[in-house]
mmCIF file of C-alpha atoms in Angstrom:
data_model
loop_
_atom_site.group_PDB
_atom_site.id
_atom_site.type_symbol
_atom_site.label_atom_id
_atom_site.label_comp_id
_atom_site.label_asym_id
_atom_site.label_seq_id
_atom_site.Cartn_x
_atom_site.Cartn_y
_atom_site.Cartn_z
ATOM 1 C CA ASP A 1 -165.027 -141.456 25.033
ATOM 2 C CA LEU A 2 -161.760 -142.300 23.358
ATOM 3 C CA LEU A 3 -160.614 -139.887 20.679
ATOM 4 C CA LEU A 4 -157.871 -141.301 18.497
ATOM 5 C CA THR A 5 -155.804 -139.059 16.311
ATOM 6 C CA GLY A 6 -152.560 -139.489 14.432
ATOM 7 C CA SER A 7 -151.018 -142.666 13.165
ATOM 8 C CA PHE A 8 -150.860 -146.233 14.408
ATOM 9 C CA SER A 9 -147.156 -145.809 15.147
ATOM 10 C CA LYS A 10 -148.045 -143.212 17.778
ATOM 11 C CA LEU A 11 -150.169 -145.909 19.432
ATOM 12 C CA GLY A 12 -147.196 -148.265 19.533
ATOM 13 C CA PHE A 13 -148.167 -150.400 16.523
ATOM 14 C CA VAL A 14 -145.496 -151.177 13.968
ATOM 15 C CA GLU A 15 -146.362 -151.930 10.355
ATOM 16 C CA ASP A 16 -145.215 -155.253 8.966
ATOM 17 C CA SER A 17 -144.173 -154.368 5.426
ATOM 18 C CA SER A 18 -142.509 -157.695 4.662
ATOM 19 C CA SER A 19 -145.452 -158.903 2.575
ATOM 20 C CA ARG A 20 -148.414 -157.180 1.012
ATOM 21 C CA GLN A 21 -150.522 -160.263 1.792
ATOM 22 C CA GLN A 22 -149.838 -160.332 5.519
ATOM 23 C CA ILE A 23 -151.882 -158.652 8.219
ATOM 24 C CA ARG A 24 -150.478 -155.162 8.659
ATOM 25 C CA PHE A 25 -151.802 -154.326 12.140
ATOM 26 C CA THR A 26 -153.463 -156.434 14.825
ATOM 27 C CA PHE A 27 -156.219 -154.919 16.923
ATOM 28 C CA ALA A 28 -157.995 -158.197 17.737
ATOM 29 C CA GLY A 29 -160.215 -157.909 20.818
ATOM 30 C CA ARG A 30 -159.630 -154.175 21.329
ATOM 31 C CA ASN A 31 -162.301 -151.795 22.591
ATOM 32 C CA PHE A 32 -162.723 -148.732 20.356
ATOM 33 C CA ALA A 33 -166.393 -148.194 21.290
ATOM 34 C CA GLY A 34 -167.510 -144.580 20.877
ATOM 35 C CA SER A 35 -164.256 -143.520 19.206
ATOM 36 C CA ASP A 36 -163.752 -141.240 16.220
ATOM 37 C CA LEU A 37 -161.889 -143.436 13.729
ATOM 38 C CA SER A 38 -162.944 -141.467 10.678
ATOM 39 C CA HIS A 39 -160.426 -141.490 7.810
ATOM 40 C CA TRP A 40 -158.300 -144.202 9.454
ATOM 41 C CA ASP A 41 -156.480 -146.733 7.255
ATOM 42 C CA PHE A 42 -157.109 -150.284 8.537
ATOM 43 C CA VAL A 43 -156.187 -152.029 5.242
ATOM 44 C CA ARG A 44 -155.154 -155.676 5.897
ATOM 45 C CA SER A 45 -155.698 -155.300 9.643
ATOM 46 C CA ASP A 46 -157.044 -157.838 12.125
ATOM 47 C CA LEU A 47 -159.869 -156.372 14.209
ATOM 48 C CA SER A 48 -161.561 -159.707 14.899
ATOM 49 C CA GLY A 49 -163.530 -159.756 18.135
ATOM 50 C CA SER A 50 -163.149 -155.998 18.631
ATOM 51 C CA TYR A 51 -165.735 -153.498 19.871
ATOM 52 C CA LEU A 52 -166.495 -150.637 17.506
ATOM 53 C CA SER A 53 -170.044 -149.894 18.639
ATOM 54 C CA GLU A 54 -171.219 -146.268 18.344
ATOM 55 C CA THR A 55 -167.954 -145.489 16.512
ATOM 56 C CA ASP A 56 -167.573 -142.909 13.730
ATOM 57 C CA LEU A 57 -165.979 -144.830 10.858
ATOM 58 C CA THR A 58 -166.619 -142.201 8.175
ATOM 59 C CA CYS A 59 -164.228 -142.772 5.243
ATOM 60 C CA ALA A 60 -162.353 -145.494 7.157
ATOM 61 C CA ASN A 61 -160.650 -148.078 4.947
ATOM 62 C CA PHE A 62 -161.014 -151.707 6.079
ATOM 63 C CA SER A 63 -160.312 -153.370 2.734
ATOM 64 C CA LEU A 64 -158.852 -156.890 2.940
ATOM 65 C CA SER A 65 -159.209 -156.860 6.742
ATOM 66 C CA ASN A 66 -160.548 -159.390 9.232
ATOM 67 C CA ILE A 67 -163.457 -157.891 11.176
ATOM 68 C CA SER A 68 -165.082 -161.228 11.985
ATOM 69 C CA SER A 69 -167.040 -161.459 15.257
ATOM 70 C CA THR A 70 -166.725 -157.695 15.755
ATOM 71 C CA VAL A 71 -169.413 -155.495 17.313
ATOM 72 C CA LEU A 72 -170.123 -152.416 15.166
ATOM 73 C CA ALA A 73 -173.678 -151.849 16.459
ATOM 74 C CA GLY A 74 -174.783 -148.239 16.040
ATOM 75 C CA ALA A 75 -171.619 -147.217 14.172
ATOM 76 C CA VAL A 76 -171.570 -144.639 11.375
ATOM 77 C CA LEU A 77 -170.173 -146.076 8.137
ATOM 78 C CA ASN A 78 -170.276 -143.242 5.615
ATOM 79 C CA CYS A 79 -168.030 -143.574 2.543
ATOM 80 C CA SER A 80 -166.231 -146.496 4.209
ATOM 81 C CA ASN A 81 -164.377 -149.227 2.311
ATOM 82 C CA PHE A 82 -164.952 -152.892 3.217
ATOM 83 C CA ASN A 83 -163.858 -154.415 -0.109
ATOM 84 C CA GLY A 84 -162.710 -158.003 0.379
ATOM 85 C CA THR A 85 -163.248 -157.737 4.136
ATOM 86 C CA ASN A 86 -164.255 -160.638 6.384
ATOM 87 C CA LEU A 87 -167.318 -159.497 8.388
ATOM 88 C CA ASN A 88 -168.406 -163.054 9.204
ATOM 89 C CA ASN A 89 -170.420 -163.177 12.480
ATOM 90 C CA SER A 90 -170.179 -159.401 12.985
ATOM 91 C CA ASP A 91 -172.882 -157.323 14.660
ATOM 92 C CA LEU A 92 -173.856 -154.330 12.517
ATOM 93 C CA ARG A 93 -177.320 -153.803 14.003
ATOM 94 C CA TRP A 94 -178.600 -150.220 13.970
ATOM 95 C CA THR A 95 -175.638 -148.976 11.919
ATOM 96 C CA HIS A 96 -175.979 -146.130 9.436
ATOM 97 C CA ILE A 97 -174.260 -147.297 6.248
ATOM 98 C CA SER A 98 -174.157 -144.907 3.308
ATOM 99 C CA ASN A 99 -172.041 -144.565 0.167
ATOM 100 C CA SER A 100 -169.864 -147.442 1.362
ATOM 101 C CA SER A 101 -168.353 -150.332 -0.578
ATOM 102 C CA PHE A 102 -168.561 -154.017 0.364
ATOM 103 C CA ILE A 103 -167.361 -155.467 -2.961
ATOM 104 C CA GLY A 104 -166.373 -159.105 -2.415
ATOM 105 C CA ALA A 105 -166.953 -158.902 1.362
ATOM 106 C CA ASP A 106 -167.822 -161.970 3.446
ATOM 107 C CA LEU A 107 -171.115 -161.119 5.171
ATOM 108 C CA ARG A 108 -172.017 -164.639 6.335
ATOM 109 C CA ASN A 109 -173.864 -164.673 9.679
ATOM 110 C CA ALA A 110 -173.606 -160.863 9.959
ATOM 111 C CA LEU A 111 -176.428 -159.032 11.727
ATOM 112 C CA PHE A 112 -177.723 -155.973 9.848
ATOM 113 C CA PHE A 113 -181.125 -155.831 11.578
ATOM 114 C CA GLY A 114 -182.295 -152.218 11.950
ATOM 115 C CA ALA A 115 -179.408 -150.856 9.852
ATOM 116 C CA VAL A 116 -179.983 -147.988 7.446
ATOM 117 C CA PHE A 117 -178.579 -148.644 3.951
ATOM 118 C CA ILE A 118 -178.189 -145.716 1.536
ATOM 119 C CA ASN A 119 -176.414 -146.080 -1.829
ATOM 120 C CA ASN A 120 -173.927 -148.859 -0.981
ATOM 121 C CA ASN A 121 -172.100 -151.284 -3.286
ATOM 122 C CA PHE A 122 -172.416 -154.974 -2.339
ATOM 123 C CA SER A 123 -171.295 -156.432 -5.697
ATOM 124 C CA ASN A 124 -169.851 -159.945 -5.415
ATOM 125 C CA ALA A 125 -170.240 -160.006 -1.627
ATOM 126 C CA ILE A 126 -171.297 -163.316 -0.078
ATOM 127 C CA ALA A 127 -173.843 -163.996 2.657
ATOM 128 C CA ASN A 128 -175.882 -166.953 3.897
ATOM 129 C CA ASP A 129 -179.301 -167.794 5.298
ATOM 130 C CA ASP A 130 -178.217 -166.679 8.781
ATOM 131 C CA THR A 131 -177.292 -163.159 7.640
ATOM 132 C CA THR A 132 -180.017 -160.780 8.836
ATOM 133 C CA TRP A 133 -180.948 -157.754 6.713
ATOM 134 C CA PRO A 134 -182.825 -154.511 7.279
ATOM 135 C CA SER A 135 -186.461 -154.637 6.256
ATOM 136 C CA ASN A 136 -187.076 -153.849 2.586
ATOM 137 C CA PHE A 137 -183.541 -154.872 1.570
ATOM 138 C CA ASP A 138 -183.108 -157.534 -1.092
ATOM 139 C CA PRO A 139 -179.554 -158.939 -0.997
ATOM 140 C CA THR A 140 -179.891 -160.644 -4.383
ATOM 141 C CA THR A 141 -180.906 -157.404 -6.112
ATOM 142 C CA ALA A 142 -177.915 -155.722 -4.406
ATOM 143 C CA GLY A 143 -175.547 -158.214 -6.076
ATOM 144 C CA ILE A 144 -174.891 -160.397 -3.016
ATOM 145 C CA THR A 145 -174.412 -164.130 -3.571
ATOM 146 C CA LEU A 146 -176.422 -166.140 -1.049
ATOM 147 C CA LEU A 147 -174.747 -169.400 0.013
ATOM 148 C CA SER A 148 -176.529 -172.332 1.624
ATOM 149 C CA ASN A 149 -175.672 -173.107 5.225
#
């Protein structure tokens, strides 16, 4: 079990503040499985291809980040922020997602099978026919735009 505390600078990551549009931190391909990343600020970060399975992501902020092709299976996403985040091809099976925001997120090809959804905001998010949902979840009613493949 990896317990992470403190700031990214303590982990040897330096923030690129030259542009608000650029990726701030790169964690692509990293293994954070089983970690406590609650309350961490990942805004504009690249976590593509990373492993976050069984991770506590309570109140973590991933807005405007790239989490494509990332494994989050079994993670806890309580009060987390994924606004404008790319979750394309990510594995979110068996996650517990409550009071979290996915406004404008890219959910195409994401796997949500077996996930528990409680009081989340999916307004203006996009998904496609290959996105899998928990049973009894209607993406259209939740405000998700379904695109054709």
